[in-house]
C-alpha cells in the first residue's frame, strides 16, 4: 500500500469520503492519484512562488499540507505508520524533500510525537539548510520537550542584531546579502545589475532591517546562526534611539567577498570537484574590482576574503589583494579565510600582506593526516603544518591581531575535537571554532544525515556529547557556535 493510499483510506473512515478527498486536492482541484508525495510536491511549488516574498513566518504556507496529515497521524501508533523516512530519502528534488519532511514534522509535532518530529526536521534541514520552517519547528519541538515553550520567540523580541545595518556580502551567483547567506538566505539584489549603494538602500534591504526592529527575525536562521544559537545578540533595550538612528543612516562597515568559488582543494563538505573559474569569469570579476570592490573595501572597517573558496587559490582574489595592499596606507583591515596550504612566507611577502592583515582564519577540520586527506581533499598535511609554524609566529610577534582555527564537525572527525583545541593552542591561535557540517548540495539526504553527527537522532550523537564533555572544551579559546552543548 502506498503512503497516499494509507492516508486516503484512513481519512475516509475517520472524516468521511468527501471531506477527506478535498483535503488531498490542491486548492480544490484534483491532482494525480498516484501517492501523497505527488500531492505534496504540487503544494510545494504553489508555496514556493509565494515564499520568495513572504513577510510572515513561512509556517503559513505549510499549514494546508500539515493539516491534511495531523488527524491521520494522531490515530495511529508509531509502529502502524509507513516508513516515512525511506519515502523521503528517495526523493531526488532536495527542496521538495525539505518541504515535505517539514510538513510531516509539523503533523507529528501537533500530535505530541516530538522525537519523530525532530527526526523529520533533521531530514528537512539536511535536504535544504536554507529552509527556515523546519529550523523553527525543530526548536519548537525541543522547547516542548524541555518545558521552555516560546523561549526563542521571547528572546528574539528582546534582541537586536546590527549585521543587516552594517554587513555587505557577495556570493558566487552575483547576489548581495546583508549577512552570511548561510544564516540569512534572502538577497538584496544582483551586484552586476545595480550600483551597490542603491542595493544597500533598496526596499528589500529595508524590509530585512525591519525584521530585526520588529523582533521577528523572519529572514534569519535560528538553528544555524551562531549568534542566535549562542544567545549572543545585543539587548534591544540597551540599543538607544540615537544608536539606531546611526545604524539606519550608515553604509556598510564590514564586507565579505565570496563571489569566486576558486580553491586549491575540493573538500567533500563543500564541493564535489576542484573549482577554478575560467577567463570569462575572471574578466567579469576584474571589471567589478575597480568600480565596486575596491571602493567598498576602502569604505569598510574590515574586509573578509573569502568564505567561498580560498583567497590564495583564486587568481581574482590574489589580484584583488595585491592591488589593495599595494595602495592601502590605513589600518589593518583584511580578514583572510584560507585552508592555509598556500599561505607561506613567500606568499606573505609577494602580496605585501604585512601591515594589511588583521585576522587569519584557517579551516583545517582534522588533527590526523589520515583524516585530513579525506575531509580536506587535495591538501598537503605536512605543508600545512609547516605553514602553521610561520603563521603562528606572525601572531606571536603581533604582526596579525587574531589567528582562528576552524573545524567543521562531522562523523569522520568529531573524535579529534579535543586534539583540535590542543593543536590551536600549540600554534598560538586565539580561537578554535567548531561548526556543524551543512549540506551545500554535495551530499544526498541519506549521505548528509550519516555525516551530521551533531543531529540529535544520529546514532553517534551520544558519543559526540561525551567527547564535548572533555575539560579542554572549557578553555577560553573554544567557540562552540552552533554545536549542541552537553547537559
Coordinates of C-alpha atoms in Angstrom, one line a residue:
X1 CA 0.0 0.0 0.0
X2 CA 1.4 3.4 -1.0
X3 CA 1.6 6.2 1.5
X4 CA -1.1 8.0 -0.4
X5 CA -3.4 5.0 -0.1
X6 CA -2.7 4.6 3.6
X7 CA -3.6 8.2 4.3
X8 CA -6.7 8.3 2.0
X9 CA -8.1 5.1 3.3
X10 CA -7.9 6.1 6.9
X11 CA -9.1 9.7 6.1
X12 CA -12.2 8.1 4.6
X13 CA -13.1 6.2 7.7
X14 CA -12.2 9.0 10.1
X15 CA -13.7 12.0 8.4
X16 CA -15.9 10.9 5.6
X17 CA -15.1 10.4 1.9
X18 CA -15.9 13.9 0.6
X19 CA -14.0 15.9 3.2
X20 CA -11.1 13.5 3.1
X21 CA -10.7 13.7 -0.7
X22 CA -11.0 17.5 -0.5
X23 CA -8.1 17.7 2.0
X24 CA -5.9 15.9 -0.5
X25 CA -6.6 18.0 -3.6
X26 CA -4.5 21.0 -4.4
X27 CA -6.6 24.2 -4.0
X28 CA -9.8 22.2 -4.6
X29 CA -8.5 20.7 -7.9
X30 CA -7.9 17.0 -8.4
X31 CA -4.2 16.1 -8.6
X32 CA -2.8 12.8 -10.0
X33 CA -4.0 9.9 -7.9
X34 CA -0.5 8.4 -7.5
X35 CA 0.7 8.9 -4.0
X36 CA 0.9 11.6 -1.3
X37 CA 4.4 12.7 -2.5
X38 CA 2.9 14.0 -5.7
X39 CA 0.2 16.0 -3.9
X40 CA 2.7 17.5 -1.5
X41 CA 5.1 18.2 -4.4
X42 CA 2.4 20.2 -6.1
X43 CA 1.6 22.1 -2.9
X44 CA 5.3 22.8 -2.5
X45 CA 5.5 24.6 -5.9
X46 CA 2.5 26.7 -5.1
X47 CA 4.1 27.7 -1.8
X48 CA 7.5 28.3 -3.3
X49 CA 6.2 31.1 -5.6
X50 CA 4.8 32.9 -2.6
X51 CA 7.6 32.2 -0.1
X52 CA 10.0 34.2 -2.1
X53 CA 8.3 37.4 -0.9
X54 CA 6.7 36.3 2.4
X55 CA 6.8 38.7 5.4
X56 CA 5.3 36.3 7.9
X57 CA 6.6 33.1 9.2
X58 CA 6.7 30.5 6.5
X59 CA 4.6 28.1 8.5
X60 CA 1.5 29.7 7.0
X61 CA 2.4 28.1 3.7
X62 CA 2.8 24.6 5.2
X63 CA -0.5 24.6 7.1
X64 CA -2.6 23.3 4.3
X65 CA -0.3 20.3 3.9
X66 CA 0.2 19.7 7.6
X67 CA -3.5 19.9 8.5
X68 CA -4.2 17.1 6.0
X69 CA -1.9 14.8 7.9
X70 CA -2.5 15.8 11.6
X71 CA -5.7 13.8 12.1
X72 CA -4.4 10.7 10.3
X73 CA -1.1 10.5 12.2
X74 CA -2.8 11.1 15.5
X75 CA -4.9 8.0 15.2
X76 CA -2.1 5.5 14.9
X77 CA 0.8 4.2 16.9
X78 CA 4.3 4.7 15.5
X79 CA 4.6 1.0 14.6
X80 CA 1.5 1.3 12.4
X81 CA 2.8 4.3 10.3
X82 CA 4.6 3.8 7.0
X83 CA 8.3 4.2 6.8
X84 CA 8.2 7.9 6.1
X85 CA 12.0 8.4 6.2
X86 CA 12.5 5.8 3.4
X87 CA 10.0 7.6 1.2
X88 CA 11.6 11.0 1.8
X89 CA 15.1 9.8 1.2
X90 CA 14.1 8.5 -2.2
X91 CA 13.0 12.0 -3.4
X92 CA 15.5 13.5 -5.9
X93 CA 14.4 17.1 -5.6
X94 CA 16.0 18.1 -2.3
X95 CA 14.0 21.3 -1.8
X96 CA 10.8 19.3 -2.3
X97 CA 12.0 16.8 0.2
X98 CA 12.7 19.5 2.7
X99 CA 9.2 21.0 2.4
X100 CA 7.5 17.6 2.6
X101 CA 9.5 16.5 5.6
X102 CA 8.8 19.8 7.3
X103 CA 5.0 19.4 6.7
X104 CA 5.1 15.8 8.1
X105 CA 7.1 17.0 11.1
X106 CA 4.5 19.7 11.8
X107 CA 1.8 17.0 11.8
X108 CA 3.8 14.7 14.1
X109 CA 4.6 17.6 16.5
X110 CA 0.9 18.6 16.6
X111 CA 0.2 15.1 17.8
X112 CA 2.9 15.3 20.5
X113 CA 5.3 13.0 18.8
X114 CA 8.4 15.1 19.5
X115 CA 11.1 12.6 18.7
X116 CA 9.7 11.7 15.3
X117 CA 9.1 15.4 14.5
X118 CA 12.7 16.3 15.3
X119 CA 13.9 13.4 13.1
X120 CA 11.8 14.7 10.2
X121 CA 13.1 18.2 10.9
X122 CA 16.7 17.0 10.6
X123 CA 15.8 15.4 7.2
X124 CA 14.3 18.7 6.1
X125 CA 17.3 20.7 7.3
X126 CA 19.7 18.2 5.7
X127 CA 17.9 18.5 2.4
X128 CA 17.7 22.3 2.4
X129 CA 19.6 24.1 5.2
X130 CA 18.1 27.4 4.0
X131 CA 14.5 26.3 4.7
X132 CA 13.6 28.3 7.9
X133 CA 10.4 26.5 8.7
X134 CA 11.9 23.1 9.8
X135 CA 14.5 25.0 11.8
X136 CA 11.9 26.9 13.9
X137 CA 9.8 23.7 14.1
X138 CA 12.8 21.8 15.4
X139 CA 13.4 24.4 18.1
X140 CA 9.7 24.4 18.9
X141 CA 9.8 20.6 19.4
X142 CA 13.0 21.0 21.6
X143 CA 11.3 23.7 23.6
X144 CA 8.3 21.5 24.2
X145 CA 10.5 18.6 25.3
X146 CA 12.4 20.8 27.7
X147 CA 9.4 22.7 29.0
X148 CA 10.5 26.1 27.6
X149 CA 7.8 26.8 25.0
X150 CA 8.2 30.3 23.5
X151 CA 11.8 30.9 24.7
X152 CA 13.2 31.6 21.3
X153 CA 10.4 34.0 20.3
X154 CA 10.7 35.9 23.6
X155 CA 14.5 36.1 23.2
X156 CA 14.3 37.5 19.6
X157 CA 11.7 40.0 20.6
X158 CA 14.0 41.4 23.2
X159 CA 17.1 41.3 21.0
X160 CA 18.8 43.4 18.3
X161 CA 21.3 42.4 15.6
X162 CA 23.5 45.1 13.8
X163 CA 24.5 42.8 10.9
X164 CA 21.9 44.0 8.4
X165 CA 22.7 47.6 9.2
X166 CA 26.5 47.1 8.6
X167 CA 27.3 43.9 6.7
X168 CA 27.8 43.7 2.9
X169 CA 28.5 40.2 1.4
X170 CA 28.8 39.0 -2.2
X171 CA 28.0 35.4 -3.2
X172 CA 29.0 33.2 -6.2
X173 CA 25.7 33.7 -8.0
X174 CA 26.3 37.5 -8.0
X175 CA 23.8 38.2 -5.2
X176 CA 24.5 40.6 -2.4
X177 CA 23.4 39.8 1.2
X178 CA 23.2 41.7 4.5
X179 CA 24.5 38.7 6.4
X180 CA 26.1 35.4 5.7
X181 CA 23.7 33.6 3.2
X182 CA 24.1 30.5 5.3
X183 CA 22.3 32.4 8.2
X184 CA 20.1 34.7 6.0
X185 CA 19.4 33.4 2.6
X186 CA 17.4 36.5 1.4
X187 CA 19.4 38.6 -1.1
X188 CA 19.0 42.3 -1.6
X189 CA 19.8 42.1 -5.4
X190 CA 22.4 41.3 -8.0
X191 CA 25.6 43.2 -7.9
X192 CA 26.2 43.3 -11.7
X193 CA 22.9 44.9 -12.4
X194 CA 22.9 47.6 -9.8
X195 CA 25.0 50.2 -8.1
X196 CA 26.0 48.7 -4.7
X197 CA 24.8 51.9 -2.9
X198 CA 21.3 51.5 -4.4
X199 CA 21.2 47.9 -3.3
X200 CA 22.1 49.0 0.2
X201 CA 19.1 51.4 0.4
X202 CA 16.7 49.1 -1.5
X203 CA 13.2 48.2 -0.4
X204 CA 14.3 44.6 0.2
X205 CA 17.2 45.7 2.4
X206 CA 14.9 48.0 4.4
X207 CA 12.4 45.1 4.9
X208 CA 15.2 42.8 6.2
X209 CA 16.2 45.5 8.7
X210 CA 12.6 46.0 9.7
X211 CA 12.5 42.2 10.6
X212 CA 15.2 42.9 13.2
X213 CA 13.5 46.0 14.5
X214 CA 10.1 44.3 14.9
X215 CA 11.7 41.3 16.7
X216 CA 10.5 38.6 14.2
X217 CA 14.0 37.9 12.7
X218 CA 11.8 36.3 10.0
X219 CA 14.7 36.0 7.5
X220 CA 17.2 34.7 9.9
X221 CA 18.3 31.1 10.6
X222 CA 17.6 30.4 14.3
X223 CA 19.3 27.0 14.2
X224 CA 22.5 27.7 12.3
X225 CA 23.2 31.4 13.0
X226 CA 25.8 31.1 15.7
X227 CA 24.9 34.5 17.3
X228 CA 21.2 33.4 17.7
X229 CA 22.0 29.8 18.6
X230 CA 24.6 31.0 21.1
X231 CA 22.3 33.7 22.5
X232 CA 24.8 36.4 21.8
X233 CA 22.5 39.0 20.2
X234 CA 22.6 42.6 21.5
X235 CA 19.9 43.5 24.1
X236 CA 17.3 45.7 22.3
X237 CA 16.6 47.9 25.3
X238 CA 20.3 48.8 25.5
X239 CA 20.4 49.9 21.9
X240 CA 19.2 53.5 22.2
X241 CA 17.3 55.6 19.7
X242 CA 20.5 57.6 18.9
X243 CA 22.4 54.4 18.1
X244 CA 19.6 53.0 16.0
X245 CA 19.5 56.3 14.0
X246 CA 23.2 55.9 13.3
X247 CA 22.7 52.3 12.2
X248 CA 19.9 53.3 9.8
X249 CA 22.0 56.2 8.3
X250 CA 25.3 54.4 7.9
X251 CA 26.6 52.5 4.9
X252 CA 28.4 49.1 5.2
X253 CA 31.2 48.9 7.8
X254 CA 32.2 45.3 7.1
X255 CA 32.4 43.4 3.8
X256 CA 32.8 39.7 2.9
X257 CA 33.7 38.8 -0.7
X258 CA 32.5 35.2 -1.6
X259 CA 31.8 35.7 -5.3
X260 CA 34.7 33.5 -6.5
X261 CA 34.5 29.7 -5.8
X262 CA 38.0 29.0 -6.9
X263 CA 40.0 26.9 -4.5
X264 CA 43.1 24.7 -4.5
X265 CA 41.2 22.0 -2.5
X266 CA 37.9 20.1 -3.1
X267 CA 36.7 19.3 0.4
X268 CA 33.7 16.9 0.2
X269 CA 31.7 19.1 2.7
X270 CA 32.0 22.0 0.2
X271 CA 32.2 20.7 -3.3
X272 CA 32.5 17.6 -5.4
X273 CA 35.4 18.7 -7.6
X274 CA 38.1 21.3 -7.6
X275 CA 36.9 24.6 -8.9
X276 CA 38.9 27.3 -10.8
X277 CA 36.8 29.9 -12.6
X278 CA 37.5 30.5 -16.3
X279 CA 38.9 33.5 -18.0
X280 CA 35.4 35.0 -18.8
X281 CA 34.5 34.9 -15.1
X282 CA 37.9 36.4 -14.2
X283 CA 37.3 39.3 -16.6
X284 CA 33.9 39.9 -15.1
X285 CA 35.4 40.0 -11.6
X286 CA 38.2 42.3 -12.7
X287 CA 35.6 44.7 -14.0
X288 CA 33.9 44.8 -10.6
X289 CA 37.2 45.4 -8.8
X290 CA 37.8 49.0 -9.8
X291 CA 34.2 50.2 -9.7
X292 CA 32.8 48.3 -6.8
X293 CA 35.1 46.0 -4.7
X294 CA 38.0 48.5 -4.0
X295 CA 35.5 51.3 -3.1
X296 CA 33.6 49.0 -0.8
X297 CA 36.9 47.9 0.8
X298 CA 38.0 51.4 1.4
X299 CA 34.7 52.4 3.0
X300 CA 34.6 49.5 5.4
X301 CA 36.4 49.0 8.7
X302 CA 37.1 45.3 7.9
X303 CA 37.0 43.1 4.8
X304 CA 37.0 39.3 4.8
X305 CA 38.2 37.3 1.8
X306 CA 36.7 34.6 1.4
X307 CA 34.1 32.2 2.6
X308 CA 33.5 30.6 -0.8
X309 CA 36.9 29.1 -1.7
X310 CA 40.5 30.2 -0.9
X311 CA 41.9 33.7 -1.3
X312 CA 45.3 32.2 -2.5
X313 CA 43.7 29.6 -4.7
X314 CA 41.8 32.2 -6.7
X315 CA 43.6 34.3 -9.4
X316 CA 41.0 37.0 -8.9
X317 CA 41.3 37.3 -5.2
X318 CA 45.1 37.2 -5.3
X319 CA 45.0 40.1 -7.8
X320 CA 42.4 42.0 -5.7
X321 CA 44.5 41.5 -2.5
X322 CA 47.7 42.6 -4.3
X323 CA 46.0 45.7 -5.8
X324 CA 44.6 46.7 -2.5
X325 CA 47.7 46.1 -0.4
X326 CA 49.9 48.0 -2.9
X327 CA 47.8 51.1 -2.5
X328 CA 46.4 51.0 1.1
X329 CA 48.1 53.0 3.8
X330 CA 45.5 52.9 6.6
X331 CA 45.0 50.5 9.5
X332 CA 44.9 46.7 9.1
X333 CA 41.5 45.6 7.9
X334 CA 41.9 42.3 5.9
X335 CA 40.5 39.1 7.3
X336 CA 41.8 36.2 5.2
X337 CA 39.9 32.9 5.4
X338 CA 42.0 30.2 3.9
X339 CA 42.8 26.5 4.1
X340 CA 46.4 27.5 4.8
X341 CA 48.1 25.3 2.3
X342 CA 49.2 28.2 0.1
X343 CA 49.9 30.8 2.8
X344 CA 53.6 30.6 3.3
X345 CA 56.3 33.3 3.8
X346 CA 56.7 33.7 0.1
X347 CA 53.0 34.4 -0.4
X348 CA 53.0 36.8 2.6
X349 CA 55.9 38.8 1.1
X350 CA 54.9 38.8 -2.6
X351 CA 51.3 40.0 -1.9
X352 CA 52.6 42.7 0.5
X353 CA 50.4 41.4 3.3
X354 CA 52.5 42.9 6.1
X355 CA 50.6 45.7 7.9
X356 CA 47.4 45.0 6.0
X357 CA 46.1 41.7 7.6
X358 CA 44.2 41.9 10.8
X359 CA 43.0 38.3 11.1
X360 CA 43.8 34.9 9.6
X361 CA 41.1 32.2 9.7
X362 CA 42.3 28.7 8.8
X363 CA 39.8 25.9 8.0
X364 CA 41.6 22.6 9.0
X365 CA 39.0 20.1 10.1
X366 CA 41.4 17.4 11.3
X367 CA 44.4 16.8 13.5
X368 CA 45.4 13.5 12.0
X369 CA 46.9 13.2 8.5
X370 CA 44.7 10.2 7.5
X371 CA 41.5 12.2 8.4
X372 CA 42.8 15.3 6.8
X373 CA 43.3 13.5 3.5
X374 CA 39.6 12.7 3.4
X375 CA 37.9 15.9 4.8
X376 CA 40.4 18.3 3.1
X377 CA 40.7 16.5 -0.2
X378 CA 43.7 17.7 -2.2
X379 CA 45.5 19.2 0.8
X380 CA 49.1 18.6 2.0
X381 CA 49.2 18.0 5.7
X382 CA 52.9 18.3 6.1
X383 CA 53.0 21.6 4.1
X384 CA 50.1 22.9 6.2
X385 CA 51.9 22.1 9.5
X386 CA 55.0 24.0 8.2
X387 CA 52.8 27.0 7.2
X388 CA 51.1 26.9 10.6
X389 CA 54.5 27.4 12.2
X390 CA 55.0 30.5 10.1
X391 CA 51.5 31.9 10.7
X392 CA 51.7 31.2 14.4
X393 CA 55.0 33.2 14.5
X394 CA 53.1 36.1 12.9
X395 CA 50.6 36.0 15.7
X396 CA 53.3 35.8 18.5
X397 CA 55.1 38.7 17.0
X398 CA 51.9 40.8 16.8
X399 CA 52.1 41.1 13.0
X400 CA 48.4 40.0 12.9
X401 CA 45.8 40.6 15.5
X402 CA 44.0 37.3 15.6
X403 CA 44.5 33.7 14.5
X404 CA 41.5 31.4 14.3
X405 CA 41.4 27.7 13.6
X406 CA 38.1 26.3 12.2
X407 CA 36.8 22.7 12.4
X408 CA 33.6 21.6 10.6
X409 CA 32.3 18.8 12.8
X410 CA 31.2 15.6 11.1
X411 CA 31.3 11.9 11.8
X412 CA 34.8 11.5 10.3
X413 CA 36.5 14.0 12.7
X414 CA 34.4 14.5 15.9
X415 CA 36.7 12.3 18.0
X416 CA 39.5 14.7 17.2
X417 CA 37.8 17.7 18.7
X418 CA 39.8 17.9 21.9
X419 CA 43.1 17.5 20.0
X420 CA 42.0 20.2 17.7
X421 CA 41.8 22.6 20.6
X422 CA 45.3 21.5 21.7
X423 CA 46.6 22.0 18.2
X424 CA 45.2 25.5 18.1
X425 CA 47.0 26.3 21.4
X426 CA 50.2 24.8 20.1
X427 CA 50.2 27.2 17.1
X428 CA 49.2 30.2 19.2
X429 CA 45.6 30.5 17.8
X430 CA 43.3 32.9 19.6
X431 CA 40.2 30.7 18.8
X432 CA 39.3 27.2 18.0
X433 CA 35.9 27.4 16.3
X434 CA 33.6 24.5 15.8
X435 CA 30.7 24.4 13.3
X436 CA 28.2 21.7 12.4
X437 CA 28.5 20.3 8.9
X438 CA 25.9 21.6 6.5
X439 CA 24.6 20.2 3.2
X440 CA 25.7 22.7 0.5
X441 CA 24.4 20.3 -2.2
X442 CA 27.3 17.9 -2.3
X443 CA 25.5 15.1 -0.5
X444 CA 22.3 13.2 -0.9
X445 CA 20.0 13.4 2.1
X446 CA 21.0 10.0 3.3
X447 CA 24.7 10.7 2.9
X448 CA 24.4 14.0 4.7
X449 CA 22.5 12.6 7.7
X450 CA 25.2 9.9 8.0
X451 CA 27.8 12.7 8.3
X452 CA 25.7 15.0 10.6
X453 CA 26.8 13.7 13.9
X454 CA 25.6 16.8 15.7
X455 CA 22.0 16.0 14.9
X456 CA 20.2 14.5 17.9
X457 CA 19.0 11.4 16.1
X458 CA 22.4 10.4 14.7
X459 CA 23.5 7.0 16.2
X460 CA 26.8 8.5 17.3
X461 CA 25.3 11.7 18.9
X462 CA 25.7 10.3 22.4
X463 CA 29.4 9.7 21.7
X464 CA 29.8 13.2 20.4
X465 CA 28.2 14.5 23.7
X466 CA 30.7 12.5 25.7
X467 CA 33.6 14.0 23.6
X468 CA 32.3 17.5 24.2
X469 CA 32.4 17.0 27.9
X470 CA 36.2 16.9 27.7
X471 CA 37.6 19.5 30.2
X472 CA 39.6 21.2 27.4
X473 CA 36.3 22.3 25.9
X474 CA 36.1 24.8 28.7
X475 CA 39.2 26.6 27.5
X476 CA 38.6 30.3 26.7
X477 CA 39.8 29.8 23.1
X478 CA 36.9 27.4 22.3
X479 CA 34.0 28.8 20.2
X480 CA 31.0 26.4 20.2
X481 CA 29.0 28.3 17.6
X482 CA 26.1 26.0 16.5
X483 CA 27.3 22.9 18.2
X484 CA 25.0 21.4 20.8
X485 CA 26.1 21.9 24.4
X486 CA 26.1 18.7 26.6
X487 CA 23.7 18.8 29.6

